[in-house]
Amino acid sequence: MNTTELGTLYIVATPIGNLEDITLRALRVLSEVSCILCEDTRHTKILLSRHNIHTKTESYHARSADSKLRGIAERLERGEDLALVSDAGTPLISDPGSPLIMYLRREFGQNLRIVPVPGASALTAALSVIPVPSGRFTFLGFLPHKKGRQTAILGMKAAEDSQICYESSHRILKLMGELDTFYPEARVYLARELTKQFEEVLEGTPAELQVLLTERPERQKGEFVVIVSKK
Ligand code: SAM
C-alpha cells in the first residue's frame, strides 16, 4: 500500500443547539471533504443548508455494520478526505465514532491522519458556566439505565471530585429521586437546553430540584448535563 496516498479523516464538532456555534475551520473542512459521515444525514443537512454547504453525506452510526467500516477504509485508501460528525457536539463524546477510529487505527496504524476539528460539546459548555470546586471532575457519560445504575450513583457519592453525566428528559426526574435517596446532601446543577431558546441552569439539592422540575413540568423537557458536587 502506498501510504502517502491515504486521505484524511476529520472529526468535526458541530453545534449543540445554536447553529451559529460552529468554527470557520469546521465550515471549510465540511465544504472541502468528499463526503461527510453523519450520525443522521437528515439532521446534519439542516446545518449544512444553513451554511450553504453542498457536500455529499452518508450515514455512519452506532449500529453501522463492519462492511461500512471496510467501505470507509477503502475510500481513505483511495485518497478521499472524509469528515465524521454526530448529531450534536463533538463526535465520540457519548456519540458514535470510537469503533470506526479503533478499526482505522488497526488497519492503517499511524499512517492515517485522524484530525480533530474542535468546537462545541455539551460537556464543556456546561463546565464553562458552572463552578466546579477545585476544577477537577469526572465525566461519566450516560449512567447505565438499569443494571449498575445504583452502583454508579453510589460511586458519584464516594468520589472526591465533581461528577458529570448526561441525562435524557425521560430520566431526569428519576435521577433526582435516586440522588435524593442515595446522596441527598449533594449540590446538583442541571444545565438544560444549552445554547437554545429555553437554556437555563438550575441548582439545588436533589430534593429541591425535584420540586423545581415537578412544579414546572416543562422544565423536564430537552437535554441536560448534570453536575454533582460535594458543596
Ligand atoms: N457528543 C455530544 C457532545 O459533545 O456534547 C453529546 C451527545 S449525547 C448523545 C447527547 C446528550 O448530550 C444529551 O442527552 C444531553 O445530556 C447532552 N446535551 C446535548 N446537547 C445539549 C444541550 N444543548 N444542552 C444540554 N445538554 C445537552
PDB file of C-alpha atoms and ligand atoms in Angstrom:
ATOM      1  CA  MET A   1       0.000   0.000   0.000  1.00  0.00           C
ATOM      2  CA  ASN A   2       1.280   3.473  -0.858  1.00  0.00           C
ATOM      3  CA  THR A   3       0.532   5.269   2.397  1.00  0.00           C
ATOM      4  CA  THR A   4       1.300   8.726   1.008  1.00  0.00           C
ATOM      5  CA  GLU A   5      -1.955   8.418  -0.950  1.00  0.00           C
ATOM      6  CA  LEU A   6      -4.138   7.988   2.124  1.00  0.00           C
ATOM      7  CA  GLY A   7      -6.919  10.515   2.658  1.00  0.00           C
ATOM      8  CA  THR A   8      -7.508  12.273   5.983  1.00  0.00           C
ATOM      9  CA  LEU A   9     -10.384  11.683   8.383  1.00  0.00           C
ATOM     10  CA  TYR A  10     -11.535  14.874  10.109  1.00  0.00           C
ATOM     11  CA  ILE A  11     -13.526  14.571  13.343  1.00  0.00           C
ATOM     12  CA  VAL A  12     -15.653  17.702  13.255  1.00  0.00           C
ATOM     13  CA  ALA A  13     -17.580  19.218  16.175  1.00  0.00           C
ATOM     14  CA  THR A  14     -20.975  20.697  15.278  1.00  0.00           C
ATOM     15  CA  PRO A  15     -23.391  22.879  17.321  1.00  0.00           C
ATOM     16  CA  ILE A  16     -25.341  21.573  20.338  1.00  0.00           C
ATOM     17  CA  GLY A  17     -28.311  23.788  19.533  1.00  0.00           C
ATOM     18  CA  ASN A  18     -27.472  27.199  18.153  1.00  0.00           C
ATOM     19  CA  LEU A  19     -26.460  26.644  14.522  1.00  0.00           C
ATOM     20  CA  GLU A  20     -24.044  29.582  14.703  1.00  0.00           C
ATOM     21  CA  ASP A  21     -21.835  27.649  17.141  1.00  0.00           C
ATOM     22  CA  ILE A  22     -19.530  26.197  14.529  1.00  0.00           C
ATOM     23  CA  THR A  23     -15.993  27.240  13.734  1.00  0.00           C
ATOM     24  CA  LEU A  24     -14.794  28.762  10.472  1.00  0.00           C
ATOM     25  CA  ARG A  25     -12.419  25.818  10.109  1.00  0.00           C
ATOM     26  CA  ALA A  26     -15.240  23.290  10.580  1.00  0.00           C
ATOM     27  CA  LEU A  27     -17.258  25.005   7.843  1.00  0.00           C
ATOM     28  CA  ARG A  28     -14.264  24.968   5.489  1.00  0.00           C
ATOM     29  CA  VAL A  29     -13.453  21.312   6.184  1.00  0.00           C
ATOM     30  CA  LEU A  30     -17.093  20.280   5.744  1.00  0.00           C
ATOM     31  CA  SER A  31     -17.213  22.012   2.374  1.00  0.00           C
ATOM     32  CA  GLU A  32     -13.854  20.606   1.187  1.00  0.00           C
ATOM     33  CA  VAL A  33     -14.084  16.879   2.077  1.00  0.00           C
ATOM     34  CA  SER A  34     -15.504  14.467  -0.474  1.00  0.00           C
ATOM     35  CA  CYS A  35     -18.097  13.042   1.929  1.00  0.00           C
ATOM     36  CA  ILE A  36     -19.460  13.746   5.426  1.00  0.00           C
ATOM     37  CA  LEU A  37     -20.211  10.682   7.570  1.00  0.00           C
ATOM     38  CA  CYS A  38     -23.249  11.605   9.680  1.00  0.00           C
ATOM     39  CA  GLU A  39     -24.983  10.014  12.643  1.00  0.00           C
ATOM     40  CA  ASP A  40     -28.225  11.115  10.925  1.00  0.00           C
ATOM     41  CA  THR A  41     -27.948  12.660   7.469  1.00  0.00           C
ATOM     42  CA  ARG A  42     -31.308  14.470   7.767  1.00  0.00           C
ATOM     43  CA  HIS A  43     -30.152  16.187  10.943  1.00  0.00           C
ATOM     44  CA  THR A  44     -26.783  17.264   9.521  1.00  0.00           C
ATOM     45  CA  LYS A  45     -28.372  18.515   6.291  1.00  0.00           C
ATOM     46  CA  ILE A  46     -30.193  21.209   8.311  1.00  0.00           C
ATOM     47  CA  LEU A  47     -26.811  22.530   9.472  1.00  0.00           C
ATOM     48  CA  LEU A  48     -25.237  22.218   6.018  1.00  0.00           C
ATOM     49  CA  SER A  49     -28.088  24.003   4.332  1.00  0.00           C
ATOM     50  CA  ARG A  50     -27.926  26.838   6.901  1.00  0.00           C
ATOM     51  CA  HIS A  51     -24.267  27.342   5.935  1.00  0.00           C
ATOM     52  CA  ASN A  52     -24.742  26.732   2.204  1.00  0.00           C
ATOM     53  CA  ILE A  53     -22.597  23.573   2.136  1.00  0.00           C
ATOM     54  CA  HIS A  54     -23.412  21.021  -0.567  1.00  0.00           C
ATOM     55  CA  THR A  55     -21.013  18.171   0.286  1.00  0.00           C
ATOM     56  CA  LYS A  56     -22.324  14.626  -0.108  1.00  0.00           C
ATOM     57  CA  THR A  57     -23.479  12.967   3.134  1.00  0.00           C
ATOM     58  CA  GLU A  58     -23.634   9.321   4.166  1.00  0.00           C
ATOM     59  CA  SER A  59     -24.767   7.689   7.382  1.00  0.00           C
ATOM     60  CA  TYR A  60     -22.408   6.262   9.968  1.00  0.00           C
ATOM     61  CA  HIS A  61     -23.898   5.446  13.360  1.00  0.00           C
ATOM     62  CA  ALA A  62     -23.563   3.180  16.384  1.00  0.00           C
ATOM     63  CA  ARG A  63     -25.268   0.284  14.580  1.00  0.00           C
ATOM     64  CA  SER A  64     -23.291   0.546  11.343  1.00  0.00           C
ATOM     65  CA  ALA A  65     -22.134  -2.857  10.087  1.00  0.00           C
ATOM     66  CA  ASP A  66     -18.492  -3.917   9.700  1.00  0.00           C
ATOM     67  CA  SER A  67     -18.903  -3.652   5.918  1.00  0.00           C
ATOM     68  CA  LYS A  68     -19.467   0.071   6.446  1.00  0.00           C
ATOM     69  CA  LEU A  69     -16.131   0.377   8.271  1.00  0.00           C
ATOM     70  CA  ARG A  70     -14.419  -1.503   5.425  1.00  0.00           C
ATOM     71  CA  GLY A  71     -16.038   0.838   2.897  1.00  0.00           C
ATOM     72  CA  ILE A  72     -14.813   3.915   4.775  1.00  0.00           C
ATOM     73  CA  ALA A  73     -11.280   2.455   4.952  1.00  0.00           C
ATOM     74  CA  GLU A  74     -11.326   1.820   1.196  1.00  0.00           C
ATOM     75  CA  ARG A  75     -12.308   5.403   0.465  1.00  0.00           C
ATOM     76  CA  LEU A  76      -9.441   6.666   2.615  1.00  0.00           C
ATOM     77  CA  GLU A  77      -7.137   4.241   0.773  1.00  0.00           C
ATOM     78  CA  ARG A  78      -8.243   5.824  -2.489  1.00  0.00           C
ATOM     79  CA  GLY A  79      -7.108   9.161  -1.074  1.00  0.00           C
ATOM     80  CA  GLU A  80     -10.524  10.621  -0.275  1.00  0.00           C
ATOM     81  CA  ASP A  81     -10.713  13.100   2.618  1.00  0.00           C
ATOM     82  CA  LEU A  82     -13.719  12.402   4.861  1.00  0.00           C
ATOM     83  CA  ALA A  83     -15.371  14.131   7.829  1.00  0.00           C
ATOM     84  CA  LEU A  84     -17.196  12.481  10.708  1.00  0.00           C
ATOM     85  CA  VAL A  85     -19.911  14.417  12.537  1.00  0.00           C
ATOM     86  CA  SER A  86     -22.541  13.456  15.099  1.00  0.00           C
ATOM     87  CA  ASP A  87     -25.994  14.953  15.582  1.00  0.00           C
ATOM     88  CA  ALA A  88     -24.692  17.485  18.083  1.00  0.00           C
ATOM     89  CA  GLY A  89     -21.414  18.468  19.656  1.00  0.00           C
ATOM     90  CA  THR A  90     -18.194  16.522  19.477  1.00  0.00           C
ATOM     91  CA  PRO A  91     -18.164  13.028  17.947  1.00  0.00           C
ATOM     92  CA  LEU A  92     -17.011  10.219  20.288  1.00  0.00           C
ATOM     93  CA  ILE A  93     -18.149  12.159  23.396  1.00  0.00           C
ATOM     94  CA  SER A  94     -21.062   9.803  24.216  1.00  0.00           C
ATOM     95  CA  ASP A  95     -21.555   9.622  20.452  1.00  0.00           C
ATOM     96  CA  PRO A  96     -20.643   7.243  17.626  1.00  0.00           C
ATOM     97  CA  GLY A  97     -17.073   7.142  16.340  1.00  0.00           C
ATOM     98  CA  SER A  98     -14.929   5.016  18.662  1.00  0.00           C
ATOM     99  CA  PRO A  99     -15.369   1.708  16.762  1.00  0.00           C
ATOM    100  CA  LEU A 100     -14.549   3.478  13.491  1.00  0.00           C
ATOM    101  CA  ILE A 101     -11.372   5.042  14.832  1.00  0.00           C
ATOM    102  CA  MET A 102     -10.257   1.796  16.501  1.00  0.00           C
ATOM    103  CA  TYR A 103     -10.834  -0.051  13.244  1.00  0.00           C
ATOM    104  CA  LEU A 104      -8.936   2.521  11.174  1.00  0.00           C
ATOM    105  CA  ARG A 105      -6.024   2.540  13.634  1.00  0.00           C
ATOM    106  CA  ARG A 106      -5.823  -1.256  13.352  1.00  0.00           C
ATOM    107  CA  GLU A 107      -5.915  -1.043   9.563  1.00  0.00           C
ATOM    108  CA  PHE A 108      -3.533   1.856   8.981  1.00  0.00           C
ATOM    109  CA  GLY A 109      -1.640   2.367  12.258  1.00  0.00           C
ATOM    110  CA  GLN A 110      -0.119   5.831  12.484  1.00  0.00           C
ATOM    111  CA  ASN A 111      -0.108   6.224   8.686  1.00  0.00           C
ATOM    112  CA  LEU A 112      -3.642   7.595   8.663  1.00  0.00           C
ATOM    113  CA  ARG A 113      -4.171  11.197   9.707  1.00  0.00           C
ATOM    114  CA  ILE A 114      -7.189  11.487  12.024  1.00  0.00           C
ATOM    115  CA  VAL A 115      -7.570  15.196  12.681  1.00  0.00           C
ATOM    116  CA  PRO A 116      -9.755  16.841  15.344  1.00  0.00           C
ATOM    117  CA  VAL A 117     -11.668  19.958  14.347  1.00  0.00           C
ATOM    118  CA  PRO A 118     -12.773  21.062  17.823  1.00  0.00           C
ATOM    119  CA  GLY A 119     -15.818  23.059  18.773  1.00  0.00           C
ATOM    120  CA  ALA A 120     -18.981  22.709  20.818  1.00  0.00           C
ATOM    121  CA  SER A 121     -19.683  19.987  23.346  1.00  0.00           C
ATOM    122  CA  ALA A 122     -22.430  19.977  25.959  1.00  0.00           C
ATOM    123  CA  LEU A 123     -19.801  18.907  28.492  1.00  0.00           C
ATOM    124  CA  THR A 124     -17.517  21.911  28.038  1.00  0.00           C
ATOM    125  CA  ALA A 125     -20.436  24.301  27.506  1.00  0.00           C
ATOM    126  CA  ALA A 126     -21.852  23.285  30.905  1.00  0.00           C
ATOM    127  CA  LEU A 127     -18.460  23.427  32.589  1.00  0.00           C
ATOM    128  CA  SER A 128     -17.916  26.936  31.246  1.00  0.00           C
ATOM    129  CA  VAL A 129     -20.823  28.313  33.300  1.00  0.00           C
ATOM    130  CA  ILE A 130     -20.933  26.057  36.351  1.00  0.00           C
ATOM    131  CA  PRO A 131     -18.364  26.447  39.106  1.00  0.00           C
ATOM    132  CA  VAL A 132     -16.723  23.100  39.766  1.00  0.00           C
ATOM    133  CA  PRO A 133     -14.884  23.186  43.104  1.00  0.00           C
ATOM    134  CA  SER A 134     -11.120  22.786  42.609  1.00  0.00           C
ATOM    135  CA  GLY A 135     -11.639  22.495  38.830  1.00  0.00           C
ATOM    136  CA  ARG A 136     -11.443  18.689  39.000  1.00  0.00           C
ATOM    137  CA  PHE A 137     -14.174  16.479  37.629  1.00  0.00           C
ATOM    138  CA  THR A 138     -15.004  13.039  36.264  1.00  0.00           C
ATOM    139  CA  PHE A 139     -17.155  12.668  33.169  1.00  0.00           C
ATOM    140  CA  LEU A 140     -19.378   9.586  33.327  1.00  0.00           C
ATOM    141  CA  GLY A 141     -21.214   9.904  30.011  1.00  0.00           C
ATOM    142  CA  PHE A 142     -24.725   8.431  30.334  1.00  0.00           C
ATOM    143  CA  LEU A 143     -25.335   6.419  33.510  1.00  0.00           C
ATOM    144  CA  PRO A 144     -26.487   2.826  32.931  1.00  0.00           C
ATOM    145  CA  HIS A 145     -30.282   2.735  32.595  1.00  0.00           C
ATOM    146  CA  LYS A 146     -30.875  -0.338  34.744  1.00  0.00           C
ATOM    147  CA  LYS A 147     -28.123  -2.725  35.855  1.00  0.00           C
ATOM    148  CA  GLY A 148     -25.274  -0.835  37.508  1.00  0.00           C
ATOM    149  CA  ARG A 149     -27.201   2.408  37.904  1.00  0.00           C
ATOM    150  CA  GLN A 150     -27.319   2.358  41.692  1.00  0.00           C
ATOM    151  CA  THR A 151     -23.627   1.448  41.841  1.00  0.00           C
ATOM    152  CA  ALA A 152     -22.867   4.391  39.556  1.00  0.00           C
ATOM    153  CA  ILE A 153     -24.797   6.758  41.819  1.00  0.00           C
ATOM    154  CA  LEU A 154     -23.054   5.455  44.935  1.00  0.00           C
ATOM    155  CA  GLY A 155     -19.776   5.949  43.062  1.00  0.00           C
ATOM    156  CA  MET A 156     -20.711   9.591  42.496  1.00  0.00           C
ATOM    157  CA  LYS A 157     -21.193   9.981  46.230  1.00  0.00           C
ATOM    158  CA  ALA A 158     -17.891   8.308  47.083  1.00  0.00           C
ATOM    159  CA  ALA A 159     -15.907  10.398  44.596  1.00  0.00           C
ATOM    160  CA  GLU A 160     -13.690  13.265  45.742  1.00  0.00           C
ATOM    161  CA  ASP A 161     -14.183  15.367  42.625  1.00  0.00           C
ATOM    162  CA  SER A 162     -17.292  16.682  40.833  1.00  0.00           C
ATOM    163  CA  GLN A 163     -19.203  14.115  38.829  1.00  0.00           C
ATOM    164  CA  ILE A 164     -20.698  14.996  35.482  1.00  0.00           C
ATOM    165  CA  CYS A 165     -23.131  12.971  33.421  1.00  0.00           C
ATOM    166  CA  TYR A 166     -25.528  13.347  30.526  1.00  0.00           C
ATOM    167  CA  GLU A 167     -29.181  12.557  31.151  1.00  0.00           C
ATOM    168  CA  SER A 168     -32.244  12.418  28.950  1.00  0.00           C
ATOM    169  CA  SER A 169     -35.518  14.192  29.623  1.00  0.00           C
ATOM    170  CA  HIS A 170     -37.194  10.803  30.292  1.00  0.00           C
ATOM    171  CA  ARG A 171     -34.980  10.084  33.272  1.00  0.00           C
ATOM    172  CA  ILE A 172     -34.040  13.482  34.702  1.00  0.00           C
ATOM    173  CA  LEU A 173     -36.717  13.447  37.427  1.00  0.00           C
ATOM    174  CA  LYS A 174     -35.931   9.807  38.198  1.00  0.00           C
ATOM    175  CA  LEU A 175     -32.241  10.694  38.598  1.00  0.00           C
ATOM    176  CA  MET A 176     -33.075  13.483  41.066  1.00  0.00           C
ATOM    177  CA  GLY A 177     -35.151  10.949  43.057  1.00  0.00           C
ATOM    178  CA  GLU A 178     -32.279   8.450  43.065  1.00  0.00           C
ATOM    179  CA  LEU A 179     -29.806  11.116  44.172  1.00  0.00           C
ATOM    180  CA  ASP A 180     -32.229  12.176  46.891  1.00  0.00           C
ATOM    181  CA  THR A 181     -32.307   8.580  48.144  1.00  0.00           C
ATOM    182  CA  PHE A 182     -28.590   7.779  47.972  1.00  0.00           C
ATOM    183  CA  TYR A 183     -26.862  11.188  48.087  1.00  0.00           C
ATOM    184  CA  PRO A 184     -29.358  13.741  49.500  1.00  0.00           C
ATOM    185  CA  GLU A 185     -26.712  16.274  50.559  1.00  0.00           C
ATOM    186  CA  ALA A 186     -25.271  16.624  47.025  1.00  0.00           C
ATOM    187  CA  ARG A 187     -25.032  20.036  45.368  1.00  0.00           C
ATOM    188  CA  VAL A 188     -26.525  19.479  41.920  1.00  0.00           C
ATOM    189  CA  TYR A 189     -26.536  21.683  38.823  1.00  0.00           C
ATOM    190  CA  LEU A 190     -28.744  20.981  35.825  1.00  0.00           C
ATOM    191  CA  ALA A 191     -27.554  22.681  32.641  1.00  0.00           C
ATOM    192  CA  ARG A 192     -30.591  22.429  30.391  1.00  0.00           C
ATOM    193  CA  GLU A 193     -31.034  23.198  26.698  1.00  0.00           C
ATOM    194  CA  LEU A 194     -27.684  24.978  26.431  1.00  0.00           C
ATOM    195  CA  THR A 195     -27.429  27.478  23.551  1.00  0.00           C
ATOM    196  CA  LYS A 196     -31.149  27.008  22.801  1.00  0.00           C
ATOM    197  CA  GLN A 197     -34.246  29.121  23.410  1.00  0.00           C
ATOM    198  CA  PHE A 198     -35.065  27.685  26.840  1.00  0.00           C
ATOM    199  CA  GLU A 199     -31.491  27.462  28.138  1.00  0.00           C
ATOM    200  CA  GLU A 200     -31.242  27.546  31.927  1.00  0.00           C
ATOM    201  CA  VAL A 201     -29.086  26.316  34.786  1.00  0.00           C
ATOM    202  CA  LEU A 202     -30.907  25.032  37.882  1.00  0.00           C
ATOM    203  CA  GLU A 203     -29.084  24.498  41.151  1.00  0.00           C
ATOM    204  CA  GLY A 204     -30.007  22.841  44.434  1.00  0.00           C
ATOM    205  CA  THR A 205     -30.116  19.653  46.430  1.00  0.00           C
ATOM    206  CA  PRO A 206     -31.748  16.670  44.713  1.00  0.00           C
ATOM    207  CA  ALA A 207     -34.924  17.299  46.751  1.00  0.00           C
ATOM    208  CA  GLU A 208     -35.027  20.993  45.782  1.00  0.00           C
ATOM    209  CA  LEU A 209     -34.522  20.141  42.125  1.00  0.00           C
ATOM    210  CA  GLN A 210     -37.297  17.557  42.239  1.00  0.00           C
ATOM    211  CA  VAL A 211     -39.615  20.347  43.386  1.00  0.00           C
ATOM    212  CA  LEU A 212     -38.411  22.731  40.647  1.00  0.00           C
ATOM    213  CA  LEU A 213     -38.906  20.085  37.951  1.00  0.00           C
ATOM    214  CA  THR A 214     -42.302  18.994  39.230  1.00  0.00           C
ATOM    215  CA  GLU A 215     -43.716  22.467  39.779  1.00  0.00           C
ATOM    216  CA  ARG A 216     -42.988  23.342  36.147  1.00  0.00           C
ATOM    217  CA  PRO A 217     -43.018  20.070  34.187  1.00  0.00           C
ATOM    218  CA  GLU A 218     -41.888  21.849  31.003  1.00  0.00           C
ATOM    219  CA  ARG A 219     -38.510  22.058  32.739  1.00  0.00           C
ATOM    220  CA  GLN A 220     -38.191  18.274  32.424  1.00  0.00           C
ATOM    221  CA  LYS A 221     -38.081  18.645  28.641  1.00  0.00           C
ATOM    222  CA  GLY A 222     -34.983  18.954  26.493  1.00  0.00           C
ATOM    223  CA  GLU A 223     -31.388  17.950  27.076  1.00  0.00           C
ATOM    224  CA  PHE A 224     -29.458  18.004  30.334  1.00  0.00           C
ATOM    225  CA  VAL A 225     -25.926  17.990  31.640  1.00  0.00           C
ATOM    226  CA  VAL A 226     -25.892  17.064  35.332  1.00  0.00           C
ATOM    227  CA  ILE A 227     -23.065  18.216  37.587  1.00  0.00           C
ATOM    228  CA  VAL A 228     -22.906  16.768  41.077  1.00  0.00           C
ATOM    229  CA  SER A 229     -20.581  18.422  43.595  1.00  0.00           C
ATOM    230  CA  LYS A 230     -19.764  17.900  47.230  1.00  0.00           C
ATOM    231  CA  LYS A 231     -20.561  21.517  48.136  1.00  0.00           C
TER     232      LYS A 231
HETATM  233  N1  SAM B   1     -21.338  14.488  21.544  1.00  0.00           N
HETATM  234  C1  SAM B   1     -22.228  15.358  22.276  1.00  0.00           C
HETATM  235  C2  SAM B   1     -21.395  16.424  22.962  1.00  0.00           C
HETATM  236  O1  SAM B   1     -20.245  16.614  22.618  1.00  0.00           O
HETATM  237  O2  SAM B   1     -21.933  17.079  23.848  1.00  0.00           O
HETATM  238  C3  SAM B   1     -23.118  14.596  23.249  1.00  0.00           C
HETATM  239  C4  SAM B   1     -24.015  13.625  22.585  1.00  0.00           C
HETATM  240  S1  SAM B   1     -25.022  12.707  23.665  1.00  0.00           S
HETATM  241  C5  SAM B   1     -25.712  11.518  22.558  1.00  0.00           C
HETATM  242  C6  SAM B   1     -26.409  13.736  23.895  1.00  0.00           C
HETATM  243  C7  SAM B   1     -26.509  14.250  25.325  1.00  0.00           C
HETATM  244  O3  SAM B   1     -25.679  15.400  25.470  1.00  0.00           O
HETATM  245  C8  SAM B   1     -27.914  14.721  25.688  1.00  0.00           C
HETATM  246  O4  SAM B   1     -28.742  13.666  26.125  1.00  0.00           O
HETATM  247  C9  SAM B   1     -27.627  15.702  26.802  1.00  0.00           C
HETATM  248  O5  SAM B   1     -27.379  15.015  28.006  1.00  0.00           O
HETATM  249  C10 SAM B   1     -26.311  16.326  26.306  1.00  0.00           C
HETATM  250  N2  SAM B   1     -26.617  17.522  25.502  1.00  0.00           N
HETATM  251  C11 SAM B   1     -26.545  17.650  24.168  1.00  0.00           C
HETATM  252  N3  SAM B   1     -26.898  18.891  23.791  1.00  0.00           N
HETATM  253  C12 SAM B   1     -27.202  19.563  24.923  1.00  0.00           C
HETATM  254  C13 SAM B   1     -27.656  20.883  25.195  1.00  0.00           C
HETATM  255  N4  SAM B   1     -27.875  21.754  24.222  1.00  0.00           N
HETATM  256  N5  SAM B   1     -27.857  21.238  26.486  1.00  0.00           N
HETATM  257  C14 SAM B   1     -27.636  20.366  27.498  1.00  0.00           C
HETATM  258  N6  SAM B   1     -27.222  19.102  27.287  1.00  0.00           N
HETATM  259  C15 SAM B   1     -27.022  18.707  26.024  1.00  0.00           C
END
